[in-house]
PDB file of C-alpha atoms in Angstrom:
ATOM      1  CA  UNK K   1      34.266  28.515 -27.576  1.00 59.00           C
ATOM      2  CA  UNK K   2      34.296  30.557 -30.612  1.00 68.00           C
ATOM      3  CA  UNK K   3      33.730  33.991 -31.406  1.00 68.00           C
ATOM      4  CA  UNK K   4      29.949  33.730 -31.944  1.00 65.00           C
ATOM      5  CA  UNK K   5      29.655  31.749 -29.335  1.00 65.00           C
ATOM      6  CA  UNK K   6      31.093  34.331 -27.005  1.00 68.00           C
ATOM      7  CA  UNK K   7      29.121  37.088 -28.663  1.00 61.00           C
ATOM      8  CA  UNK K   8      25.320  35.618 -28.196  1.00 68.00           C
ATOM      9  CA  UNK K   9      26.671  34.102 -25.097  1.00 56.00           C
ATOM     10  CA  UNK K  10      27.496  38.176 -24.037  1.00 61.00           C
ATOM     11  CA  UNK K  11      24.306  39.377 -25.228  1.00 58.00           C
ATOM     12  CA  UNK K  12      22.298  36.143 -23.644  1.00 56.00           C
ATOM     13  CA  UNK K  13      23.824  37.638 -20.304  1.00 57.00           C
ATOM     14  CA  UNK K  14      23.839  41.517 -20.766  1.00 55.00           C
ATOM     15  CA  UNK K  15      19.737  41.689 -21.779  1.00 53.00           C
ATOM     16  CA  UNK K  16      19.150  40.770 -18.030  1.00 55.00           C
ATOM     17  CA  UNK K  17      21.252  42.838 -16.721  1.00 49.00           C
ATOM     18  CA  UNK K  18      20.687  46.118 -18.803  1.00 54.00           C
ATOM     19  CA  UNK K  19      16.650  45.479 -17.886  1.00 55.00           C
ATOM     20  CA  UNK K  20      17.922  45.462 -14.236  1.00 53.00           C
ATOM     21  CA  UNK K  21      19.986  48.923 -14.666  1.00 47.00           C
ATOM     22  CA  UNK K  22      17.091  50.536 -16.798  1.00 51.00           C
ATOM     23  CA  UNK K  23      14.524  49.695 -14.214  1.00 50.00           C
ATOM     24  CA  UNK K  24      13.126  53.225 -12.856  1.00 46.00           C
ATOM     25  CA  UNK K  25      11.683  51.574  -9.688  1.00 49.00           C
ATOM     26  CA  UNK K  26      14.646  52.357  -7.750  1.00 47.00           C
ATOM     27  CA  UNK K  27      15.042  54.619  -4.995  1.00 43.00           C
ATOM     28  CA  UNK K  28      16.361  58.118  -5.997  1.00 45.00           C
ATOM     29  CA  UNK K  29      19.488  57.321  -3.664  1.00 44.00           C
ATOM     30  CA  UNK K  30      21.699  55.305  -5.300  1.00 46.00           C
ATOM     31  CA  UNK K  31      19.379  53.269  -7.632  1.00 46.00           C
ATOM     32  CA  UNK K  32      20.834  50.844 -10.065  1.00 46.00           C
ATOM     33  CA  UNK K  33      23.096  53.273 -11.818  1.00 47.00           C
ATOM     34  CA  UNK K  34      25.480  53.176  -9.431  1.00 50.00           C
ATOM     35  CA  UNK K  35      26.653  49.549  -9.987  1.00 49.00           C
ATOM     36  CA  UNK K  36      27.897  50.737 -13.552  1.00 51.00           C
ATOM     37  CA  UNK K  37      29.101  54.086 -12.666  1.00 53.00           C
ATOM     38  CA  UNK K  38      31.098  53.239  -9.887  1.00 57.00           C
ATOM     39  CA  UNK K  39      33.028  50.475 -11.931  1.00 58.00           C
ATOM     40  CA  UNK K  40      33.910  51.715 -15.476  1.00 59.00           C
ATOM     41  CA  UNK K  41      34.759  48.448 -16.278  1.00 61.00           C
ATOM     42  CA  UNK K  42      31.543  46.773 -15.167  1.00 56.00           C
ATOM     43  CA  UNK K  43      31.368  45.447 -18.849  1.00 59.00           C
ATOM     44  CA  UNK K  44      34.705  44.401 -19.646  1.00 59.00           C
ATOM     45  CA  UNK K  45      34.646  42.188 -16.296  1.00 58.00           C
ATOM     46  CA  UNK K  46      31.057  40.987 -17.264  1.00 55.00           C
ATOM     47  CA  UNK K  47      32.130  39.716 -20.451  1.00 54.00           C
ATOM     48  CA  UNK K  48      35.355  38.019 -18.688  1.00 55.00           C
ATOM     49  CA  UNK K  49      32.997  36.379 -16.183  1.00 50.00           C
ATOM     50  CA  UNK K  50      30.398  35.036 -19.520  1.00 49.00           C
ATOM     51  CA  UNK K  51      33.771  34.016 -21.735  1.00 50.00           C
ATOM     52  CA  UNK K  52      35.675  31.141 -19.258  1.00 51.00           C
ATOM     53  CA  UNK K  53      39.343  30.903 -20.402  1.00 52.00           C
ATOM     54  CA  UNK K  54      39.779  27.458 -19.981  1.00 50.00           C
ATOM     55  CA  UNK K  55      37.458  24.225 -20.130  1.00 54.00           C
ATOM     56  CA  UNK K  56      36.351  22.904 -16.407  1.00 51.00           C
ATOM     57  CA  UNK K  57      37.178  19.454 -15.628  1.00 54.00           C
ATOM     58  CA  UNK K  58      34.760  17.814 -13.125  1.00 51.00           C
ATOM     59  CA  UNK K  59      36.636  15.857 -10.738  1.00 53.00           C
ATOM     60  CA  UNK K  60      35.196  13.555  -8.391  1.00 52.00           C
ATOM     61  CA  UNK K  61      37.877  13.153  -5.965  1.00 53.00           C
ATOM     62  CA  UNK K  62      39.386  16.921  -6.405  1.00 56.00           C
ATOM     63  CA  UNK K  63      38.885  18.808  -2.943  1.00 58.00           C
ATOM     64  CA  UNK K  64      36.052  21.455  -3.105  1.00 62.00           C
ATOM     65  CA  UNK K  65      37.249  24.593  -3.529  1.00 65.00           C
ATOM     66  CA  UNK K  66      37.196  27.195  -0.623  1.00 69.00           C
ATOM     67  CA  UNK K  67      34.543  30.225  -1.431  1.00 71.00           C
ATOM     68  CA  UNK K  68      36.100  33.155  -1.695  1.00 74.00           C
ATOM     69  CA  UNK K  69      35.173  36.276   0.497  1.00 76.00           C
ATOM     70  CA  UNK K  70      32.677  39.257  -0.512  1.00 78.00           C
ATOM     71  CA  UNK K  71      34.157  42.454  -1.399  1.00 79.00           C
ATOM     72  CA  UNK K  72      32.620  45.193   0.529  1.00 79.00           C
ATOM     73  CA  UNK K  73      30.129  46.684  -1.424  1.00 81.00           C
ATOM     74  CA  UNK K  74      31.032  50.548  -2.874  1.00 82.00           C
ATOM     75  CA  UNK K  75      28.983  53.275  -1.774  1.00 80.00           C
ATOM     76  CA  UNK K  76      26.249  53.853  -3.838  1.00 79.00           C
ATOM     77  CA  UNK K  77      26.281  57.074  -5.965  1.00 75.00           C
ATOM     78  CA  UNK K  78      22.720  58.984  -6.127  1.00 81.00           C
ATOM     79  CA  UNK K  79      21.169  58.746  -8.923  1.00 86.00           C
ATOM     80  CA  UNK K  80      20.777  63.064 -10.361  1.00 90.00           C
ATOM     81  CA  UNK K  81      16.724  64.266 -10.333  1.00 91.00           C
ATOM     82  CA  UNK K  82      18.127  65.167 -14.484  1.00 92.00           C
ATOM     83  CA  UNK K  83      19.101  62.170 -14.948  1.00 91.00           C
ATOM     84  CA  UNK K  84      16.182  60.175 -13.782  1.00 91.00           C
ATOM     85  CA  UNK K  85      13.630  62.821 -15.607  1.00 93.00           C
ATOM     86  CA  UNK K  86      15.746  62.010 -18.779  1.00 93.00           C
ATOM     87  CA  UNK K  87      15.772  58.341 -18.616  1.00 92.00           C
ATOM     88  CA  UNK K  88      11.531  58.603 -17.889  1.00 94.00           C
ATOM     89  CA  UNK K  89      11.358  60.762 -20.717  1.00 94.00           C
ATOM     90  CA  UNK K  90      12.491  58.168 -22.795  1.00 96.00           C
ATOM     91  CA  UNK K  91      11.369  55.844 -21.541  1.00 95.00           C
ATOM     92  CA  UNK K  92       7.516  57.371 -22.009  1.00 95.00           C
ATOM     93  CA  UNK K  93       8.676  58.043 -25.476  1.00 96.00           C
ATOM     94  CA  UNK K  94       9.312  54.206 -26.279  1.00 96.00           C
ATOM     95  CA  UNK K  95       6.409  53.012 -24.554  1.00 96.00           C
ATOM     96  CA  UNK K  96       3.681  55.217 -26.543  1.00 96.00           C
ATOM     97  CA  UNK K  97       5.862  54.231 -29.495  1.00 97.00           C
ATOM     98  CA  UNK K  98       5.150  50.482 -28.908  1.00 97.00           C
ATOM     99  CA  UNK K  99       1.149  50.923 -27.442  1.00 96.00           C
ATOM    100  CA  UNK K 100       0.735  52.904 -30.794  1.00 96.00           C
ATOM    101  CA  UNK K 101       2.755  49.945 -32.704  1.00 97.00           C
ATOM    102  CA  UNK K 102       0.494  47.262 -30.840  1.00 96.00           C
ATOM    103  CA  UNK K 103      -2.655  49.461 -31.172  1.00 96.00           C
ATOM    104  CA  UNK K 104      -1.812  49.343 -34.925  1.00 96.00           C
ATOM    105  CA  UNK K 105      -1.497  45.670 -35.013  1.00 95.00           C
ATOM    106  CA  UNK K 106      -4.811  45.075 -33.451  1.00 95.00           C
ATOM    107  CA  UNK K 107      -6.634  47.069 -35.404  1.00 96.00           C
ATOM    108  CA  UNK K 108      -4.897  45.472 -39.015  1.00 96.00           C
ATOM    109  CA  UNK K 109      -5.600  41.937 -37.098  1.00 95.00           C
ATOM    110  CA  UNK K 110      -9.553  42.979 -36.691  1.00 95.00           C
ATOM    111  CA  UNK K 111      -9.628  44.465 -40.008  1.00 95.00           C
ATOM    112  CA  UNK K 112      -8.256  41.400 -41.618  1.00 95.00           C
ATOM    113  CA  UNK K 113     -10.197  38.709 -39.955  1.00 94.00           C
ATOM    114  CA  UNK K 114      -7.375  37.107 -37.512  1.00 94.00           C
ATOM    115  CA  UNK K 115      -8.473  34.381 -35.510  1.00 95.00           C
ATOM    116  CA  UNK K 116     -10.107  35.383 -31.733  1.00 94.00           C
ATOM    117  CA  UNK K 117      -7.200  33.899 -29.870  1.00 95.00           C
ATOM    118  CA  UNK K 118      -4.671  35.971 -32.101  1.00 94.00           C
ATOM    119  CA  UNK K 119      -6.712  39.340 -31.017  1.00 95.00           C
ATOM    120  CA  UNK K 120      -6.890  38.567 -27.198  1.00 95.00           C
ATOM    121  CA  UNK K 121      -3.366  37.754 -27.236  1.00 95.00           C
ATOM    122  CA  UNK K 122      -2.808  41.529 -28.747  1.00 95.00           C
ATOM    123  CA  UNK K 123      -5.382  42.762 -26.771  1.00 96.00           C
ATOM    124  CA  UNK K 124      -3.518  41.473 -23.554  1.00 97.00           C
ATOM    125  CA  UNK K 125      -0.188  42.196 -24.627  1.00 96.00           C
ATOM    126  CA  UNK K 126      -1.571  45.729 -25.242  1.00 96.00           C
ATOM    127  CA  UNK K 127      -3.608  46.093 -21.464  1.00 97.00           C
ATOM    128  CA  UNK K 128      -0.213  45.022 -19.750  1.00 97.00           C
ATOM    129  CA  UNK K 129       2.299  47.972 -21.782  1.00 97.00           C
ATOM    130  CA  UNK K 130      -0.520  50.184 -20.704  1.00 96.00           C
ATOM    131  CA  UNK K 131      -0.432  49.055 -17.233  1.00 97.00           C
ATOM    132  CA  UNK K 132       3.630  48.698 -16.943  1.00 96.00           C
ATOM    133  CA  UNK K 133       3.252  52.482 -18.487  1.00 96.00           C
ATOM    134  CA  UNK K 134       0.906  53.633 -16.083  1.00 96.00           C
ATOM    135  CA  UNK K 135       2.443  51.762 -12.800  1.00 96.00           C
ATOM    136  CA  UNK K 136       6.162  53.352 -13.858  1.00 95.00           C
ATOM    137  CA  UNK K 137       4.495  57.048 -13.637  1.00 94.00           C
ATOM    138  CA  UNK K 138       3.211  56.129 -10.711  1.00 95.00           C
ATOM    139  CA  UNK K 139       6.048  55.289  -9.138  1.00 94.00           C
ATOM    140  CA  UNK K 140       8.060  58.290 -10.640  1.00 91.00           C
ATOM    141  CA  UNK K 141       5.432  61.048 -10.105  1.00 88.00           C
ATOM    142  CA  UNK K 142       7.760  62.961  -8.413  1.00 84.00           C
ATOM    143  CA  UNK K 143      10.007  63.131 -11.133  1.00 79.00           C
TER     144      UNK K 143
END
C-alpha cells in the first residue's frame, strides 16, 4: 500500500475515533480521555493496526487461527472539572461559530432565490446544531 494510501487510510480511521474521545457525554470519572492518556502511544499503535505489514492470503484449508485473550482493561483516569470546562468552552465556541456560518448561509440562500428543498435542508441542518448545542449543555450543566 503506498504512502497515500496509508495516510487517508489513517485519517479514514482516526475521524471516528477522535469524535469518540471529543464526545462530552461521558461521565466525569474516567470519560473517554483516559483511553489516550493512559497509553501515550495510542496513535502510533492505531496507525500500526490501519497500515498491515504484509498482504493476507485467504486460505481455505489453513486452520483458523486461535483468538487471542483480552488484556485487562487499565484503570480509568478521571477526567479534571478544568479540563472538561475547557474542552466545553470550545466546544460552545465552534458550535456558535458554525450556527452563525449556517445562519449566514440561509439567509444568502433566501436572499438569492435557492430552491425550497435547498432552504429546508439548511433549515434542518441548522435546528439539529442547535439542538446537539443545546442537549451537550444539558448534559454538562454542572460544568
Amino acid at each position: 500500500m503506498n504512502k497515500r494510501r496509508q495516510a487517508i487510510l489513517a485519517v479514514v480511521l482516526a475521524v471516528p475515533l477522535i469524535g469518540g474521545v471529543l464526545w462530552l457525554g461521558a461521565s466525569g470519572e474516567g470519560g473517554h480521555w483516559s483511553l489516550v492518556r493512559e497509553n501515550p502511544d495510542f496513535g502510533r499503535q492505531m496507525a500500526q493496526v490501519a497500515t498491515p505489514s504484509a498482504p493476507v492470503s485467504v486460505d481455505a484449508a489453513a486452520p483458523a487461527a486461535k483468538p487471542a485473550e483480552p488484556a485487562a482493561a487499565p484503570a480509568p483516569v478521571p477526567l479534571t472539572p478544568e479540563r472538561r470546562r475547557f474542552i466545553l468552552g470550545e466546544f460552545v465556541k465552534a458550535a456558535e461559530k458554525d450556527i452563525a456560518r449556517v445562519e449566514s448561509d440561509l439567509t444568502a440562500a433566501r436572499n438569492d432565490g435557492a430552491p425550497a428543498d435547498q432552504i429546508a435542508g439548511k433549515e434542518e441542518q441548522l435546528r439539529n446544531m442547535k439542538q446537539i448545542l443545546q442537549r451537550t449543555l444539558e448534559r454538562n450543566a454542572g460544568v
